[in-house]
Coordinates of C-alpha atoms and ligand atoms in Angstrom, one line a residue:
M19 CA 18.1 11.4 -18.3
I20 CA 15.2 12.1 -20.7
E21 CA 16.5 9.4 -23.1
L22 CA 16.4 6.9 -20.2
V23 CA 12.8 7.9 -19.4
E24 CA 11.9 7.4 -23.1
K25 CA 13.6 4.0 -23.1
L26 CA 11.6 2.9 -20.1
Y27 CA 8.4 4.1 -21.8
D28 CA 9.3 2.1 -24.9
G29 CA 9.6 -1.1 -22.8
G30 CA 13.4 -1.1 -22.8
R31 CA 15.3 -2.7 -20.0
P32 CA 17.6 -0.4 -18.1
S33 CA 20.6 -1.7 -16.4
D34 CA 20.9 -1.4 -12.6
A35 CA 23.2 1.5 -13.0
E36 CA 20.8 3.3 -15.3
L37 CA 17.9 2.8 -13.0
A38 CA 19.9 4.0 -10.0
A39 CA 20.9 7.1 -12.0
L40 CA 17.3 7.9 -12.9
I41 CA 16.1 7.4 -9.3
A42 CA 18.8 9.7 -8.0
S43 CA 18.5 12.3 -10.8
E44 CA 17.5 15.8 -9.9
D45 CA 16.9 16.6 -13.6
E46 CA 13.6 18.6 -13.6
K47 CA 12.9 18.1 -17.3
A48 CA 13.3 14.3 -16.9
S49 CA 10.9 14.3 -13.9
E50 CA 8.3 16.3 -15.9
R51 CA 8.6 13.9 -18.9
L52 CA 8.4 10.9 -16.5
A53 CA 5.1 12.2 -15.0
E54 CA 3.7 12.9 -18.5
L55 CA 4.5 9.4 -19.8
A56 CA 3.4 7.7 -16.6
D57 CA 0.0 9.5 -17.0
K58 CA -0.2 8.4 -20.6
V59 CA 0.4 4.8 -19.7
R60 CA -2.2 4.8 -16.8
R61 CA -4.7 6.4 -19.2
K62 CA -4.0 3.7 -21.8
Y63 CA -5.0 0.9 -19.4
Y64 CA -7.4 2.7 -16.9
G65 CA -8.6 5.8 -18.6
D66 CA -9.2 8.6 -16.1
K67 CA -10.6 6.2 -13.5
V68 CA -9.5 6.4 -9.9
F69 CA -10.5 3.4 -7.8
L70 CA -11.4 4.0 -4.1
R71 CA -10.8 1.4 -1.4
G72 CA -12.4 1.7 2.0
L73 CA -9.7 1.1 4.6
I74 CA -10.8 -0.6 7.8
E75 CA -8.1 -0.6 10.4
I76 CA -9.2 -3.7 12.4
S77 CA -6.5 -3.9 15.1
S78 CA -3.6 -2.0 16.5
Y79 CA -2.3 -5.0 18.5
C80 CA 0.8 -6.4 16.9
R81 CA 3.2 -9.2 17.8
N82 CA 5.9 -7.8 15.5
D83 CA 8.4 -5.1 16.3
C84 CA 9.3 -3.4 13.0
L85 CA 11.6 -0.6 14.0
Y86 CA 9.8 2.1 11.9
C87 CA 6.2 1.3 12.9
G88 CA 4.2 3.1 15.6
I89 CA 2.2 0.0 16.5
R90 CA 5.2 -2.2 17.1
R91 CA 4.9 -4.3 20.2
S92 CA 7.6 -2.5 22.1
N93 CA 5.8 0.9 21.8
K94 CA 4.3 1.0 25.3
S95 CA 2.7 4.4 24.5
A96 CA 0.6 3.0 21.6
E97 CA -3.0 2.7 22.6
R98 CA -4.3 -0.7 21.5
Y99 CA -7.8 -1.5 20.2
R100 CA -9.4 -4.1 18.1
L101 CA -12.7 -3.9 16.2
T102 CA -15.4 -6.5 16.8
P103 CA -16.8 -8.4 13.8
E104 CA -20.0 -6.4 14.1
E105 CA -18.0 -3.1 14.1
I106 CA -16.1 -4.3 11.0
L107 CA -19.4 -5.2 9.2
N108 CA -20.8 -1.8 10.2
C109 CA -17.8 0.0 8.6
A110 CA -18.4 -1.9 5.4
E111 CA -22.1 -1.2 5.5
N112 CA -21.4 2.6 5.8
G113 CA -18.8 2.3 3.1
Y114 CA -21.1 0.5 0.7
A115 CA -23.7 3.2 1.1
L116 CA -21.0 5.8 0.3
G117 CA -20.2 3.9 -2.9
F118 CA -17.1 1.8 -2.0
R119 CA -16.8 -1.5 -3.8
T120 CA -13.6 -2.7 -2.2
F121 CA -13.0 -3.1 1.5
V122 CA -9.5 -3.4 2.9
M123 CA -9.1 -5.0 6.3
Q124 CA -5.7 -3.9 7.6
G125 CA -4.1 -4.4 11.0
G126 CA -1.2 -5.4 13.1
E127 CA -0.5 -9.1 13.5
D128 CA -3.0 -9.7 16.2
A129 CA -3.4 -13.3 17.6
Y130 CA -7.1 -12.6 18.3
F131 CA -7.7 -12.8 14.6
T132 CA -7.3 -16.6 14.3
D133 CA -8.2 -18.2 11.0
D134 CA -11.6 -19.1 12.4
V135 CA -12.3 -15.5 13.5
I136 CA -11.1 -13.8 10.3
C137 CA -12.7 -16.4 8.0
G138 CA -16.0 -15.8 9.8
I139 CA -15.8 -12.1 9.1
I140 CA -14.7 -12.6 5.5
S141 CA -17.6 -15.0 4.8
R142 CA -20.1 -12.6 6.2
L143 CA -18.7 -9.7 4.1
R144 CA -18.7 -12.0 1.1
K145 CA -22.3 -12.9 1.6
R146 CA -23.5 -9.4 2.4
F147 CA -21.5 -7.7 -0.5
P148 CA -21.3 -10.1 -3.4
D149 CA -20.3 -7.3 -5.8
C150 CA -17.4 -6.0 -3.7
A151 CA -13.7 -7.0 -3.5
I152 CA -12.3 -8.0 -0.2
T153 CA -8.7 -7.1 0.4
L154 CA -6.7 -8.2 3.4
S155 CA -3.5 -6.6 4.8
L156 CA -2.8 -8.6 8.0
G157 CA 0.8 -9.4 7.7
E158 CA 2.6 -12.7 7.6
R159 CA 0.6 -15.9 8.0
S160 CA 0.9 -19.5 7.0
R161 CA 0.1 -20.7 3.4
E162 CA -2.7 -22.7 4.9
S163 CA -4.1 -19.6 6.6
Y164 CA -4.0 -17.6 3.3
R165 CA -5.7 -20.5 1.6
R166 CA -8.5 -20.6 4.1
M167 CA -9.1 -16.9 3.9
K168 CA -9.1 -17.1 0.1
E169 CA -11.6 -19.9 0.2
A170 CA -13.8 -17.8 2.6
G171 CA -14.0 -15.1 -0.1
A172 CA -10.9 -12.8 0.1
D173 CA -9.8 -11.5 -3.3
R174 CA -6.6 -9.5 -2.7
Y175 CA -3.8 -9.2 -0.2
L176 CA -1.4 -6.4 0.5
L177 CA 1.9 -7.3 2.0
R178 CA 4.7 -4.8 1.4
H179 CA 8.0 -6.6 1.1
E180 CA 9.4 -3.5 2.8
A181 CA 13.0 -4.1 1.5
A182 CA 14.3 -6.6 -1.0
S183 CA 17.9 -6.1 0.0
R184 CA 18.9 -8.4 2.8
E185 CA 21.0 -5.8 4.6
L186 CA 18.4 -3.1 4.6
Y187 CA 15.6 -5.5 5.6
S188 CA 17.6 -6.6 8.6
R189 CA 18.2 -3.0 9.7
L190 CA 14.5 -2.2 9.6
H191 CA 13.3 -5.3 11.3
P192 CA 14.1 -7.3 14.5
A193 CA 16.3 -10.4 14.2
E194 CA 13.3 -12.7 14.5
M195 CA 11.8 -11.5 11.2
S196 CA 13.2 -12.7 7.9
L197 CA 13.1 -11.4 4.4
D198 CA 12.9 -15.0 3.1
N199 CA 9.7 -15.5 4.9
R200 CA 8.3 -12.2 3.7
K201 CA 9.0 -13.2 0.1
K202 CA 7.7 -16.7 0.7
C203 CA 4.4 -15.2 1.9
L204 CA 4.2 -13.1 -1.2
F205 CA 4.8 -16.0 -3.6
D206 CA 2.3 -18.1 -1.6
L207 CA -0.4 -15.4 -1.9
R208 CA 0.3 -15.1 -5.6
G209 CA 0.2 -18.8 -6.1
L210 CA -3.1 -19.1 -4.3
G211 CA -4.7 -16.7 -6.8
Y212 CA -4.9 -13.5 -4.7
Q213 CA -4.4 -10.2 -6.5
T214 CA -1.2 -9.5 -4.6
G215 CA 0.4 -6.2 -3.5
A216 CA 4.0 -5.6 -2.6
G217 CA 5.8 -2.4 -1.9
F218 CA 8.1 -0.4 0.4
M219 CA 8.7 2.9 2.1
V220 CA 10.6 5.6 0.3
G221 CA 13.4 7.3 2.3
A222 CA 13.5 4.7 5.1
P223 CA 16.5 5.0 7.4
F224 CA 19.7 3.5 5.8
Q225 CA 17.9 3.1 2.4
R226 CA 20.3 3.7 -0.6
V227 CA 19.4 4.1 -4.3
E228 CA 20.8 0.6 -4.8
D229 CA 18.2 -0.8 -2.4
I230 CA 15.4 0.8 -4.4
V231 CA 16.8 -0.8 -7.5
A232 CA 16.7 -4.2 -5.6
D233 CA 13.1 -3.5 -4.7
I234 CA 12.2 -3.0 -8.4
R235 CA 14.1 -6.1 -9.5
F236 CA 12.4 -8.2 -6.8
M237 CA 9.0 -6.9 -8.0
E238 CA 9.9 -7.8 -11.6
Q239 CA 10.2 -11.4 -10.4
L240 CA 7.0 -11.3 -8.3
R241 CA 4.9 -9.4 -10.8
P242 CA 2.5 -8.0 -8.2
H243 CA -0.9 -6.7 -9.2
M244 CA -0.6 -3.8 -6.7
I245 CA 2.4 -1.8 -5.5
G246 CA 2.1 0.3 -2.3
I247 CA 4.8 2.9 -1.8
G248 CA 4.8 6.0 0.3
P249 CA 7.4 8.1 2.1
F250 CA 8.8 6.9 5.4
I251 CA 7.5 9.2 8.1
P252 CA 9.1 9.0 11.6
Q253 CA 6.9 8.1 14.5
H254 CA 8.3 9.7 17.7
D255 CA 7.9 6.6 20.0
T256 CA 10.0 4.3 17.7
P257 CA 13.7 3.8 17.4
F258 CA 13.6 5.8 14.2
G259 CA 11.7 8.7 15.7
G260 CA 14.6 11.1 15.2
E261 CA 15.4 10.1 11.6
K262 CA 14.6 12.1 8.4
G263 CA 11.5 11.2 6.5
G264 CA 11.2 10.4 2.8
T265 CA 10.6 13.3 0.3
L266 CA 7.8 14.1 -2.0
R267 CA 10.1 14.4 -5.0
L268 CA 11.7 11.0 -4.6
T269 CA 8.4 9.3 -3.9
L270 CA 6.9 10.9 -7.1
R271 CA 9.9 9.9 -9.2
I272 CA 9.7 6.3 -8.0
L273 CA 5.9 6.2 -8.7
G274 CA 6.5 7.4 -12.2
I275 CA 9.2 4.8 -12.8
L276 CA 7.0 2.0 -11.4
R277 CA 4.1 3.0 -13.7
L278 CA 6.4 2.7 -16.7
I279 CA 7.9 -0.6 -15.6
F280 CA 4.6 -2.1 -14.5
P281 CA 2.1 -0.5 -16.9
K282 CA -1.0 -2.3 -15.6
V283 CA -0.3 -2.2 -11.9
L284 CA -2.7 -0.8 -9.4
L285 CA -0.8 2.0 -7.8
P286 CA -2.2 3.9 -4.8
A287 CA -1.5 7.5 -3.9
T288 CA -1.1 6.7 -0.3
T289 CA -2.2 8.4 2.9
A290 CA 1.5 8.8 3.8
L291 CA 2.1 10.7 0.5
G292 CA -0.9 13.0 1.4
T293 CA 0.5 13.4 4.9
I294 CA 3.8 14.9 3.9
S295 CA 2.3 17.4 1.4
P296 CA -1.2 18.9 0.9
E297 CA -0.5 18.4 -2.9
G298 CA 0.9 14.9 -2.4
R299 CA -2.1 12.8 -3.5
K300 CA -2.9 15.0 -6.4
L301 CA 0.7 14.9 -7.7
G302 CA 0.6 11.1 -7.2
L303 CA -2.4 10.8 -9.4
K304 CA -0.7 12.9 -12.0
T305 CA 2.3 10.6 -11.9
G306 CA 0.7 7.3 -12.6
C307 CA -1.4 6.5 -9.5
N308 CA -4.9 5.2 -9.9
V309 CA -6.0 4.2 -6.4
I310 CA -6.9 6.1 -3.3
M311 CA -7.7 4.4 0.1
P312 CA -9.9 6.6 2.3
N313 CA -10.4 5.6 5.9
L314 CA -13.6 3.8 6.9
S315 CA -12.5 3.0 10.5
P316 CA -14.7 4.3 13.3
A317 CA -13.5 7.9 14.1
D318 CA -12.4 7.1 17.6
V319 CA -9.9 4.4 16.6
R320 CA -8.2 6.3 13.8
E321 CA -6.1 8.2 16.3
K322 CA -4.9 4.9 17.7
Y323 CA -3.8 3.3 14.5
K324 CA -0.8 5.5 14.3
L325 CA 1.9 4.0 12.1
Y326 CA 3.6 7.4 11.8
D327 CA 3.3 11.0 13.1
N328 CA 0.7 13.5 11.8
K329 CA -1.3 10.9 10.0
L330 CA -4.2 12.5 8.2
I331 CA -7.4 11.8 10.1
T332 CA -10.1 14.0 8.8
G333 CA -10.7 15.7 5.4
G334 CA -10.4 14.1 2.0
E335 CA -8.8 10.9 3.3
A336 CA -11.6 10.1 5.6
A337 CA -14.7 8.5 4.1
E338 CA -16.9 11.3 5.3
G339 CA -14.8 13.7 3.3
L340 CA -15.6 11.8 0.2
A341 CA -17.3 14.7 -1.6
L342 CA -14.1 16.7 -1.0
L343 CA -11.9 13.9 -2.2
K344 CA -14.0 13.4 -5.3
K345 CA -13.6 17.1 -6.0
E346 CA -9.9 16.9 -5.5
I347 CA -9.7 13.9 -7.9
S348 CA -11.8 15.7 -10.6
E349 CA -9.7 18.9 -10.3
A350 CA -6.6 16.7 -11.0
G351 CA -8.3 15.5 -14.2
Y352 CA -9.6 12.1 -13.1
T353 CA -12.9 10.5 -12.1
A354 CA -13.5 8.5 -8.9
V355 CA -15.6 5.4 -9.8
E356 CA -17.9 3.1 -7.9
E357 CA -16.3 -0.1 -9.1
R358 CA -14.3 -3.1 -7.6
G359 CA -11.4 -1.9 -9.7
D360 CA -9.6 -5.1 -10.5
C361 CA -6.2 -5.1 -12.1
V362 CA -6.6 -5.2 -15.9
S363 CA -5.2 -8.4 -17.5
Ligands
SAH25 N1 0.8 -5.6 9.6 C1 0.5 -5.5 8.2 C2 0.1 -4.0 7.9 C3 1.2 -3.1 8.1 S1 0.8 -1.4 8.1 C4 1.7 -5.9 7.4 O1 2.7 -6.4 8.0 O2 1.6 -5.9 6.2 C5 1.0 -1.0 6.4 C6 2.3 -0.4 5.9 O3 2.5 0.9 6.6 C7 3.5 -1.2 6.2 O4 3.7 -2.2 5.3 C8 4.6 -0.1 6.1 O5 5.3 -0.1 4.9 C9 3.9 1.2 6.3 N2 4.4 1.9 7.5 C10 4.7 1.5 8.7 N3 5.3 2.4 9.5 C11 5.5 3.5 8.7 C12 6.1 4.8 8.9 N4 6.7 5.1 10.0 N5 6.1 5.6 7.8 C13 5.5 5.3 6.6 N6 4.9 4.1 6.4 C14 4.9 3.2 7.4

């Protein structure tokens, strides 16, 4: 396995079978070497910098019904809320004062946020914070909608592809959703000049090693600027509430592999990773991650934006816990910086 890790580091192209073997490997020495080389690569392009993104969870209303997600429309126990434009602006204001230079507006697919409404908010943010990056994570929209939001001032868009294998995609999503449209959205975003993020959950129900290989192959075509991956964590009010969650080991192994295959990518140590283990985010940073997205949402809505159980609400992942988070980052050997943190070219 170590040879395979070295081959990846040297830019060699592993076969599907080799990639699958590396993903599935339990070889501790190979995992250690993988983390070491992933760290070397991230340091080559990003030094010891960790970019912070202020996450604003703008709505828990969603028209979609993804089987894994706690805010799916069929979940009658989910409490729904949406932030007003003023509340969103306020979150960003607080975030700016704390040193954030990227704001991420994420939410369910909420019909309230028409192009006019969301573009109005983006323009106001753009004007108020000319030195900040504006990232959107609002799901599938038309190319025209993406174009208008870009024109209003958005810079980046996160849309995990969720599963590049057709069979897995259809087991995780209702029949009315399609992998083809998901992929089309991602290529539209990229074509429009967004810094684009794809990604998937690790250890989702029915996911096999071959599916993860398919995810990597898809991303080799898309060439995303950002890749968001985190462990699947069951949410008790969803059809997958009784399933097993993804593991720390496998998530870390995949993070390391992604850093070697996509050397310059922006790779967050996600909240989900921090949720399954107190060491999760630190280990993520040591395995190639260079982004953390603390929560800037008003405290009373964080409880309601529950994609999965036991989501971290306070502490290092909350914006108020920033001092703690910065300490955690520096103890891991990195430095949190007040920068937009664009992808290096
Ligand atoms: N509606 C937006 C934002 C989705 S929430 C969109 O469609 O892109 C952001 C991400 O959370 C999703 O892409 C999904 O991969 C992840 N997620 C949802 N439910 C989860 C769960 N139970 N465990 C772990 N991650 C989950």
